[in-house]
Amino acid sequence: MSDVEIFPQLQIPETLAAGPGPGNTDPRVLACFSNAGLADHMQTDVLRGMIECKQMLRLLWGTRNTYTFGVGGTGFSGLDCLFSAILPGDEVVAFTNGTFSGIDGLTIRMKASGREDLKANPMDPKPANVTMITVPHGQSVNAELIDSVLAEKKPKWAFMAHWETGSGRINDLRGFSDACERNGVMGLVDAVSSLGIEDFAIDDFPGVVGWASCPQKGVLCLPLTYAPVSFSDRYIDAIKASGCHTYVHHPILEARHWGIVDGKDVAAGSYHRTHSGYAVAAFHEALRITLQHGRTQKARDYAHHERALREAVVTLGCEVTSNMTSLVVLDLPPALAGREKELVQGCRARGFGIWPTLSEPVQIRIGILNQLSEQAITEIVVRFANAMNEMGAGADVARATEGLRRYYTQKMAAE
Ligand SMILES: *Cc1c(COP(=O)(O)O)cnc(C)c1O
């Protein structure tokens, strides 16, 4: 007899996902997911859908890189594919300034480790050939720092997150790419949080040879689908010359299913692993929605609504330390300092999904992924203000909502 019973059907409530990600999935994406017919991974329309996704990704990401496609899974799946080019003993410089670039740094140390490095510290190896440059939480990685370290170390690879979601900071992508070019370094970038939010084009940053993003932030396709990646010819040549230690995340082999063979587009993909027609249909629709919105317009809309949220939380007495446009990272007013996690838990218990920072110092993160309207921002502000006031903050909710109304009215009049 087994102790395991058959559980009731799993019900998951609808919440207001107002964190750093995932963002609310568009009903059009969910409809495409559930309306797709059952078709295997070599069926003509599934393969055609993957090729169309590849082409839309190149457009969204502003690149002619042939090796632009999706890696099945989450952001870290795409990053694992990106970092697969790093081999044991490779010289790497990694700039980190928060939770996610910190995890990327760990991945890089694991890939660059030799057997002895792994044995010495299996969960957190520290190979001498990897230089970690840690910029404090709340600060950005800047061009001077990048250039001075790369000029001194001249590594094979350098890494940086474009937008570090853990601390809400934008890092200097122009400075990173230029320093990589100047010092003959191949740049690798975590663009998980910026793709689909920021208006930038890969081909403007030739010092960066490899990019990875995720399905669930700017692209807004949580039905677990594809982590976009893009590789320049230089990156692919490095893989061709030296190989890498993975089949499933192999940048050249995985590309075959997306119709990329020997550096060229071919009419239809060939088997690499089983893809889901449901996932392909959802991802395809998410890319269509993003392109219909337009990269430039979408970036403008995020900046516009982030500013509204930022001004409102400042009115409530908080201090904002972030500069990304998809979320604000803030310190509570002094009277509530130290009670961040309690506040976040109270909100989450009521279906209002905001987040604390995951590494020190403890701050609060409120995101606006797919919440681009006056009504949505106002609801976020009111729910947050009410939660603060239940803990005795005495914040002026009416003043904050009045400020929002004025902000949106003025902007509309100006347009
Ligand atoms: C969210 C995030 C990740 C991790 O993405 P998952 O989808 O959780 O695997 C990595 N890097 C950055 C910058 C992120 O914001």
CSV table of C-alpha atoms in Angstrom, one decimal, residues 24-194:
chain,number,residue,atom,x,y,z
A,24,ASN,CA,1.6,38.4,-17.1
A,25,THR,CA,1.2,36.4,-20.3
A,26,ASP,CA,-1.0,37.9,-23.0
A,27,PRO,CA,-4.3,35.9,-23.5
A,28,ARG,CA,-3.4,35.7,-27.2
A,29,VAL,CA,-0.3,33.7,-26.3
A,30,LEU,CA,-2.3,31.4,-24.0
A,31,ALA,CA,-4.9,30.9,-26.7
A,32,CYS,CA,-2.2,29.9,-29.2
A,33,PHE,CA,-0.8,27.5,-26.7
A,34,SER,CA,-4.1,25.7,-26.0
A,35,ASN,CA,-5.5,25.9,-29.5
A,36,ALA,CA,-2.5,24.3,-31.2
A,37,GLY,CA,-3.3,20.8,-32.5
A,38,LEU,CA,-1.3,17.8,-31.5
A,39,ALA,CA,1.6,17.6,-34.0
A,40,ASP,CA,5.0,16.1,-33.6
A,41,HIS,CA,8.3,18.0,-33.7
A,42,MET,CA,8.9,17.2,-37.4
A,43,GLN,CA,5.4,18.2,-38.6
A,44,THR,CA,5.6,20.8,-41.4
A,45,ASP,CA,3.8,23.7,-39.6
A,46,VAL,CA,5.8,23.2,-36.4
A,47,LEU,CA,9.0,23.4,-38.4
A,48,ARG,CA,7.7,26.4,-40.3
A,49,GLY,CA,6.8,28.1,-37.0
A,50,MET,CA,10.3,27.6,-35.7
A,51,ILE,CA,11.8,29.2,-38.8
A,52,GLU,CA,9.4,32.1,-38.6
A,53,CYS,CA,10.3,32.5,-34.9
A,54,LYS,CA,14.0,32.6,-35.8
A,55,GLN,CA,13.3,35.3,-38.3
A,56,MET,CA,11.2,37.3,-35.9
A,57,LEU,CA,13.9,37.0,-33.2
A,58,ARG,CA,16.5,38.4,-35.6
A,59,LEU,CA,14.2,41.4,-36.2
A,60,LEU,CA,13.4,42.0,-32.6
A,61,TRP,CA,17.1,41.7,-31.6
A,62,GLY,CA,18.4,43.8,-34.5
A,63,THR,CA,20.8,41.3,-35.9
A,64,ARG,CA,22.0,39.5,-39.0
A,65,ASN,CA,23.6,36.7,-36.9
A,66,THR,CA,22.5,33.5,-38.6
A,67,TYR,CA,22.9,31.7,-35.3
A,68,THR,CA,19.9,33.3,-33.6
A,69,PHE,CA,17.3,30.9,-32.2
A,70,GLY,CA,15.6,29.7,-29.0
A,71,VAL,CA,16.9,27.2,-26.4
A,72,GLY,CA,14.2,25.1,-24.8
A,73,GLY,CA,13.8,26.1,-21.2
A,74,THR,CA,14.3,29.2,-19.0
A,75,GLY,CA,16.8,32.1,-19.0
A,76,PHE,CA,19.5,30.0,-17.4
A,77,SER,CA,19.1,27.3,-20.2
A,78,GLY,CA,20.0,30.0,-22.8
A,79,LEU,CA,22.8,31.2,-20.6
A,80,ASP,CA,24.1,27.6,-20.2
A,81,CYS,CA,24.2,27.4,-24.0
A,82,LEU,CA,26.0,30.8,-24.2
A,83,PHE,CA,28.6,29.8,-21.7
A,84,SER,CA,29.2,26.4,-23.3
A,85,ALA,CA,32.0,27.9,-25.4
A,86,ILE,CA,34.0,28.5,-22.2
A,87,LEU,CA,36.3,25.5,-21.7
A,88,PRO,CA,38.4,24.4,-18.7
A,89,GLY,CA,41.4,26.6,-18.4
A,90,ASP,CA,40.0,29.5,-20.5
A,91,GLU,CA,40.9,33.0,-19.2
A,92,VAL,CA,37.7,34.8,-18.3
A,93,VAL,CA,36.8,38.2,-16.7
A,94,ALA,CA,33.2,38.3,-15.2
A,95,PHE,CA,31.7,41.6,-14.0
A,96,THR,CA,28.9,41.0,-11.5
A,97,ASN,CA,26.6,43.5,-9.6
A,98,GLY,CA,23.7,41.4,-8.2
A,99,THR,CA,22.0,38.1,-7.9
A,100,PHE,CA,21.8,37.1,-11.5
A,101,SER,CA,25.2,38.1,-12.8
A,102,GLY,CA,26.4,36.4,-9.6
A,103,ILE,CA,24.8,33.1,-10.7
A,104,ASP,CA,26.2,33.6,-14.2
A,105,GLY,CA,29.7,34.1,-12.6
A,106,LEU,CA,29.2,30.7,-10.8
A,107,THR,CA,28.2,29.1,-14.1
A,108,ILE,CA,31.3,30.5,-15.7
A,109,ARG,CA,33.6,29.3,-12.9
A,110,MET,CA,32.1,25.8,-13.3
A,111,LYS,CA,32.7,25.8,-17.0
A,112,ALA,CA,36.2,27.2,-16.8
A,113,SER,CA,37.3,24.8,-14.0
A,114,GLY,CA,39.7,22.0,-14.4
A,115,ARG,CA,39.1,18.7,-12.5
A,116,GLU,CA,41.2,19.8,-9.6
A,117,ASP,CA,39.3,23.1,-9.3
A,118,LEU,CA,36.0,21.2,-9.1
A,119,LYS,CA,37.4,18.7,-6.6
A,120,ALA,CA,38.7,21.5,-4.4
A,121,ASN,CA,35.3,23.2,-4.2
A,122,PRO,CA,32.6,21.2,-6.0
A,123,MET,CA,29.7,23.6,-5.5
A,124,ASP,CA,31.5,26.9,-5.8
A,125,PRO,CA,34.8,26.4,-7.7
A,126,LYS,CA,37.3,29.2,-7.9
A,127,PRO,CA,39.6,28.5,-10.8
A,128,ALA,CA,42.6,30.9,-11.0
A,129,ASN,CA,41.9,31.5,-14.7
A,130,VAL,CA,38.6,33.3,-13.9
A,131,THR,CA,38.7,36.9,-12.5
A,132,MET,CA,35.5,38.0,-10.8
A,133,ILE,CA,35.0,41.7,-10.6
A,134,THR,CA,32.3,42.5,-8.0
A,135,VAL,CA,30.5,45.8,-8.3
A,136,PRO,CA,28.4,46.6,-5.2
A,137,HIS,CA,24.6,46.0,-5.2
A,138,GLY,CA,22.8,49.2,-6.4
A,139,GLN,CA,25.7,50.4,-8.7
A,140,SER,CA,26.2,49.9,-12.4
A,141,VAL,CA,29.2,48.3,-14.1
A,142,ASN,CA,30.8,51.3,-15.9
A,143,ALA,CA,33.1,51.7,-18.9
A,144,GLU,CA,36.2,52.8,-17.1
A,145,LEU,CA,36.2,49.8,-14.8
A,146,ILE,CA,35.6,47.4,-17.7
A,147,ASP,CA,38.3,48.9,-19.9
A,148,SER,CA,40.9,49.0,-17.1
A,149,VAL,CA,40.4,45.3,-16.2
A,150,LEU,CA,40.2,44.0,-19.7
A,151,ALA,CA,43.3,46.0,-20.7
A,152,GLU,CA,45.3,44.5,-17.8
A,153,LYS,CA,44.0,40.9,-18.1
A,154,LYS,CA,43.4,40.5,-21.9
A,155,PRO,CA,41.3,37.4,-21.3
A,156,LYS,CA,39.8,35.2,-24.0
A,157,TRP,CA,36.2,35.9,-22.8
A,158,ALA,CA,34.5,38.7,-20.8
A,159,PHE,CA,31.1,38.6,-19.3
A,160,MET,CA,28.5,41.2,-18.1
A,161,ALA,CA,24.8,41.3,-17.5
A,162,HIS,CA,23.1,44.1,-19.6
A,163,TRP,CA,20.4,44.7,-17.1
A,164,GLU,CA,21.0,43.2,-13.6
A,165,THR,CA,17.5,42.4,-12.3
A,166,GLY,CA,18.7,41.6,-8.8
A,167,SER,CA,19.6,45.2,-8.1
A,168,GLY,CA,17.6,46.8,-10.9
A,169,ARG,CA,20.7,48.3,-12.6
A,170,ILE,CA,21.6,49.0,-16.2
A,171,ASN,CA,25.2,48.3,-17.1
A,172,ASP,CA,27.2,50.0,-19.7
A,173,LEU,CA,26.8,47.9,-22.8
A,174,ARG,CA,28.4,50.4,-25.1
A,175,GLY,CA,31.5,50.6,-22.8
A,176,PHE,CA,31.6,46.8,-22.6
A,177,SER,CA,31.4,46.2,-26.3
A,178,ASP,CA,34.0,48.9,-27.1
A,179,ALA,CA,36.4,47.6,-24.4
A,180,CYS,CA,36.1,44.1,-25.8
A,181,GLU,CA,36.9,45.3,-29.3
A,182,ARG,CA,39.8,47.4,-28.1
A,183,ASN,CA,41.4,44.6,-26.1
A,184,GLY,CA,40.7,41.7,-28.5
A,185,VAL,CA,38.3,40.0,-26.0
A,186,MET,CA,35.1,38.1,-26.9
A,187,GLY,CA,32.2,39.5,-25.0
A,188,LEU,CA,29.3,37.5,-23.6
A,189,VAL,CA,26.1,39.2,-22.4
A,190,ASP,CA,23.2,38.2,-20.2
A,191,ALA,CA,20.3,40.1,-21.9
A,192,VAL,CA,17.6,38.2,-20.0
A,193,SER,CA,16.0,41.4,-18.6
A,194,SER,CA,16.6,43.8,-21.5
